[in-house]
Amino acid sequence: MFPKNKLKLSTFLLLVILTFAFLPKSYSQEDKNLYQKGIRAARKGNRDIAFINFHMLLNNFPESGHREQVLFAIGEYYFSIDNLNEAIKTFNQLINDYPDSAARPFATVYLLELSKKIKDKTTTEKLTKELITSQQVSLLFRDCKEVQYLSSLNKNYKVISFVDKIEFHVDEKIFLEISF
Amino acid sequence: MSMKKYFWKYLFRHFALTLLVIFVITVVSSALLNNYLLSAKGAIEQKLASIFTYRITTRDIYFFPPSSLTVKDICVYADDSPESATPIFIPKVKCRFSLLKFITKGELVIAQLDFDEPTIDFAFLKAHANDIITFIQSLTQKDSLKVEINKALLSVPQKGKLPQWVIIDSVFNLDQKQRIRSWGTINLEKFIDKVSLRQASLIPTITSLSYNFQGSLINSVWTIDDLEFKSPLYLLRLWGRLEDNVLAGNGSFTFAKLPNLNIHDLACLLRFDFPTIDIQNLSFSLEDIPLRLKGGISFAQPMTLNLKFSSFFNQSPKLRLENPRSFDLSTSGAWRKNKFSGRIKFDFLKSIENIKPFNKIEANVEDLSFLNTRDGKTKLSLKKGVLSYLLKDIAYDVPLKDFFSFFFLENEKIQIINFSSGIYDGALDGNGFIDMAQIPIRSLFDINVRNVSANNLHDLLSYCSKIDGDLSSQIHYQNLPLPELTGKVQITNGSMDDIIFFIWVSNFLKIPSLQEINFDTLSANFTLDHNAANIENIHLKSPDINFDGYFTLHATDFVKSKLSLQISKKLVRDSSKLRPLLRYLEKESAFIDFNFQLAGLFNAMNFKWLESDFKQTLQKILPSRMEKRLEITIEEIVETIMTQENSETENE
């Protein structure tokens, strides 16, 4: 039989070890839960609820594996409610932190539209050229090239690159056309 | 004898006797005075030297009744040494003095001085002008004085050469209130090179200049009430102050044969420090346009100038940039043997839309000269020069040699110009006009270029470094309403290599010989303006390749192009990729068509293979997975080529 004090100590140590062993799992599980909640809300059309969940995820779980998608979704939301400054900040953060993101072209499109709203001609020109460069195509047998992206806010994005123009579609509606 | 007759006889006898006495007294006193002057010559010279601080000698001093002294061969020496130079030599000077003051007060007060053909060194005169004026004033004792100078020779020293001469005839009146009135002529004929006189006269030339002056000199300050310089070409009038070598004044300037260039509101601030004139401000207006000249001119050998001529100089830099009539014309260089070598830069400042200011023309010239020809034209000659046209901070250089141009300069607002020149290893000629009735000046030129090696033009067009052949071109240029260059170019018996488009096609079709193409003719029309550079009706003809199309590069770096390539079946047989396809192609046609479209940014162009019979045939026989693989391969090749091209451009 162990002495009482030693038993208490052992129990305590076991509890601590178990807590720390399971903590990351519960930690990462929570961010995933938040993400899934946001996704479900977005699919039901509750974009405000989706935003709340994504916002909590971003603030509380900065290392989350869903951060890239969440940043884009939050940027979309800010754009939709005309919060221009926060939208610009969020999309720029996405591009800086995830330069190879599949959402990058669409984030750039939003930044382009935002620069037009705030009448920043220099940024508009710069972003237009950036978009055109990023969508450079060589079309041998096709007339165009398409790339699609589904956002966490359940919006369907599509960029169609022709030889002399680029079309950006959101939910099958044309959002921006650049001809050159 | 009657009383009357006796009276007249008596009177005549006494009158004759009186005259005889006066005559004898005059002759005797003159003789005595001249004798005295002869003996006192040395003392007189010493007295003059003590007043004037320079050694002075004379040959003779004569008195002529009633009140005239003549001095012959006056020499003023620079120093006391026996070999001293004589900066002033006066063969004869006649002095008239006031007889009344001489008799009543015993004072010799000079009332008039007449100098005959004095020879004066200009540098000495300039250095001692104040001493000379003070000396003359001491002779007059603040009375009035008249000075006449007949055919004075002013010697202007030239470094390493014989001096040049200015001939002056002048009358100078100083009244008791120290007011000065002077008039005369200045003859500068000897400035002109005698050789060139056989052909023509120089521009600008001043053979004879008359002047008229009214003013005063008090305490070394000249007050100019009216100073007029007149020549057959122009009339200049000035009024103001000259103090400590600084002239501040106003005036007017009229050209005899160009009345539209008359100036009535001239304002000037000039500093004279021989041989330099520092033009701190010379401003006026022409047709409501304020203009200003600033800079410096040095008359030392060689004569140099550094001048800037600006319009709307009083506007802020920002406003000048928006003003279509603002410009800067600057020039710096030297005149040697009547030819100018240096730089001339013309800068129209107005920015167009959001493009940086452009439309700057700069010429670096060697031996530029102007001549009047016998048929009334003006000939401009240039031994060598480089004409640069600046567009968006990039200079496009055109080297010229043995350039000649003929134009009418006088009395015409529109100047018709004909010109010819060597350019690289070829030649150019053309004509045009300049409309000086407005500012900015309107100009229009038609130029023919022939027999230039295309490769030599790589300074103008970087792609010419990749093209060889015999180039000729017809070019049209106008600067208003907006600068525009249009024309046509042909290159014959040439070759081109390392052209990105053909590298791409060569890699795509696996035809190595496409990377270097020998052709019979390559021609195109072109247009270059502030919006775009456009090459259209491109046509290349060679035994195995024909090429047509257009290519437009906008100022915003966007490209629009459609190109059509015809490759002979003979060349297709060289391609390991395409050879197997030959059996699917029509036997009648000797060429295969490849049509392409290019668009997008110049550094990241989009490419599309357009429809053609060959493409349709190929699509029928290629499986779809091969189509996709081909597209991926081509995208990678294009990206590699673009990256290479961009890094080459950055390195340049």
mmCIF file with all atom_site columns, C-alpha atoms in Angstrom, chain A residues 121 125 128-130 132-133 135-145 161-166 178-180, chain B residues 504 508 556-558 560 597 599-601 604-609 615 618-619 622 627 630-631 634-635 638 642:
data_model
loop_
_atom_site.group_PDB
_atom_site.id
_atom_site.type_symbol
_atom_site.label_atom_id
_atom_site.label_alt_id
_atom_site.label_comp_id
_atom_site.label_asym_id
_atom_site.label_entity_id
_atom_site.label_seq_id
_atom_site.pdbx_PDB_ins_code
_atom_site.Cartn_x
_atom_site.Cartn_y
_atom_site.Cartn_z
_atom_site.occupancy
_atom_site.B_iso_or_equiv
_atom_site.pdbx_formal_charge
_atom_site.auth_seq_id
_atom_site.auth_comp_id
_atom_site.auth_asym_id
_atom_site.auth_atom_id
_atom_site.pdbx_PDB_model_num
ATOM 1  C CA . LYS A 1 121 ? -5.957  54.866 -59.087 1.00 0.00 ? 121 LYS A CA 1
ATOM 2  C CA . GLU A 1 125 ? -3.589  49.975 -62.073 1.00 0.00 ? 125 GLU A CA 1
ATOM 3  C CA . THR A 1 128 ? -5.035  45.083 -62.700 1.00 0.00 ? 128 THR A CA 1
ATOM 4  C CA . LYS A 1 129 ? -1.579  44.331 -64.087 1.00 0.00 ? 129 LYS A CA 1
ATOM 5  C CA . GLU A 1 130 ? -0.957  41.836 -61.303 1.00 0.00 ? 130 GLU A CA 1
ATOM 6  C CA . ILE A 1 132 ? -3.418  39.910 -65.854 1.00 0.00 ? 132 ILE A CA 1
ATOM 7  C CA . THR A 1 133 ? 0.125   38.657 -65.227 1.00 0.00 ? 133 THR A CA 1
ATOM 8  C CA . GLN A 1 135 ? -3.567  34.690 -65.435 1.00 0.00 ? 135 GLN A CA 1
ATOM 9  C CA . GLN A 1 136 ? -1.137  34.474 -68.343 1.00 0.00 ? 136 GLN A CA 1
ATOM 10 C CA . VAL A 1 137 ? -2.255  31.694 -70.708 1.00 0.00 ? 137 VAL A CA 1
ATOM 11 C CA . SER A 1 138 ? -1.074  29.859 -73.777 1.00 0.00 ? 138 SER A CA 1
ATOM 12 C CA . LEU A 1 139 ? -4.087  28.542 -75.681 1.00 0.00 ? 139 LEU A CA 1
ATOM 13 C CA . LEU A 1 140 ? -3.370  25.972 -78.296 1.00 0.00 ? 140 LEU A CA 1
ATOM 14 C CA . PHE A 1 141 ? -6.555  23.966 -78.671 1.00 0.00 ? 141 PHE A CA 1
ATOM 15 C CA . ARG A 1 142 ? -8.750  25.682 -76.069 1.00 0.00 ? 142 ARG A CA 1
ATOM 16 C CA . ASP A 1 143 ? -10.378 29.068 -76.341 1.00 0.00 ? 143 ASP A CA 1
ATOM 17 C CA . CYS A 1 144 ? -10.000 29.778 -72.666 1.00 0.00 ? 144 CYS A CA 1
ATOM 18 C CA . LYS A 1 145 ? -8.763  28.419 -69.362 1.00 0.00 ? 145 LYS A CA 1
ATOM 19 C CA . SER A 1 161 ? -8.874  33.514 -69.015 1.00 0.00 ? 161 SER A CA 1
ATOM 20 C CA . PHE A 1 162 ? -9.128  34.280 -72.719 1.00 0.00 ? 162 PHE A CA 1
ATOM 21 C CA . VAL A 1 163 ? -6.275  35.515 -74.888 1.00 0.00 ? 163 VAL A CA 1
ATOM 22 C CA . ASP A 1 164 ? -7.501  39.112 -74.670 1.00 0.00 ? 164 ASP A CA 1
ATOM 23 C CA . LYS A 1 165 ? -9.665  39.271 -71.576 1.00 0.00 ? 165 LYS A CA 1
ATOM 24 C CA . ILE A 1 166 ? -10.268 37.778 -68.153 1.00 0.00 ? 166 ILE A CA 1
ATOM 25 C CA . ILE A 1 178 ? -10.799 42.965 -67.751 1.00 0.00 ? 178 ILE A CA 1
ATOM 26 C CA . SER A 1 179 ? -10.239 43.408 -71.483 1.00 0.00 ? 179 SER A CA 1
ATOM 27 C CA . PHE A 1 180 ? -6.898  44.298 -73.015 1.00 0.00 ? 180 PHE A CA 1
ATOM 28 C CA . TRP B 2 504 ? 8.725   29.975 -79.477 1.00 0.00 ? 504 TRP B CA 1
ATOM 29 C CA . PHE B 2 508 ? 6.765   24.351 -80.577 1.00 0.00 ? 508 PHE B CA 1
ATOM 30 C CA . THR B 2 556 ? 0.501   51.216 -70.743 1.00 0.00 ? 556 THR B CA 1
ATOM 31 C CA . ASP B 2 557 ? 2.602   48.150 -71.763 1.00 0.00 ? 557 ASP B CA 1
ATOM 32 C CA . PHE B 2 558 ? -0.343  46.242 -73.218 1.00 0.00 ? 558 PHE B CA 1
ATOM 33 C CA . LYS B 2 560 ? -2.325  43.576 -79.292 1.00 0.00 ? 560 LYS B CA 1
ATOM 34 C CA . GLN B 2 597 ? -2.870  36.049 -81.557 1.00 0.00 ? 597 GLN B CA 1
ATOM 35 C CA . ALA B 2 599 ? -2.409  40.004 -76.108 1.00 0.00 ? 599 ALA B CA 1
ATOM 36 C CA . GLY B 2 600 ? -1.820  41.183 -72.562 1.00 0.00 ? 600 GLY B CA 1
ATOM 37 C CA . LEU B 2 601 ? 1.184   42.751 -70.890 1.00 0.00 ? 601 LEU B CA 1
ATOM 38 C CA . ALA B 2 604 ? 3.598   38.352 -69.786 1.00 0.00 ? 604 ALA B CA 1
ATOM 39 C CA . MET B 2 605 ? 1.873   37.996 -73.141 1.00 0.00 ? 605 MET B CA 1
ATOM 40 C CA . ASN B 2 606 ? -1.047  35.646 -73.683 1.00 0.00 ? 606 ASN B CA 1
ATOM 41 C CA . PHE B 2 607 ? -0.760  33.485 -76.718 1.00 0.00 ? 607 PHE B CA 1
ATOM 42 C CA . LYS B 2 608 ? -3.432  31.773 -78.779 1.00 0.00 ? 608 LYS B CA 1
ATOM 43 C CA . TRP B 2 609 ? -3.131  29.520 -81.772 1.00 0.00 ? 609 TRP B CA 1
ATOM 44 C CA . LYS B 2 615 ? -4.856  23.076 -86.883 1.00 0.00 ? 615 LYS B CA 1
ATOM 45 C CA . LEU B 2 618 ? -4.151  18.188 -86.297 1.00 0.00 ? 618 LEU B CA 1
ATOM 46 C CA . GLN B 2 619 ? -7.041  18.291 -83.835 1.00 0.00 ? 619 GLN B CA 1
ATOM 47 C CA . LEU B 2 622 ? -4.541  14.114 -81.831 1.00 0.00 ? 622 LEU B CA 1
ATOM 48 C CA . GLU B 2 627 ? -3.737  18.160 -76.499 1.00 0.00 ? 627 GLU B CA 1
ATOM 49 C CA . LEU B 2 630 ? 0.983   19.834 -75.367 1.00 0.00 ? 630 LEU B CA 1
ATOM 50 C CA . GLU B 2 631 ? -0.645  22.895 -73.809 1.00 0.00 ? 631 GLU B CA 1
ATOM 51 C CA . ILE B 2 634 ? 3.914   25.088 -74.314 1.00 0.00 ? 634 ILE B CA 1
ATOM 52 C CA . GLU B 2 635 ? 2.954   27.055 -71.197 1.00 0.00 ? 635 GLU B CA 1
ATOM 53 C CA . VAL B 2 638 ? 6.505   30.326 -72.841 1.00 0.00 ? 638 VAL B CA 1
ATOM 54 C CA . MET B 2 642 ? 9.435   35.213 -70.920 1.00 0.00 ? 642 MET B CA 1
#
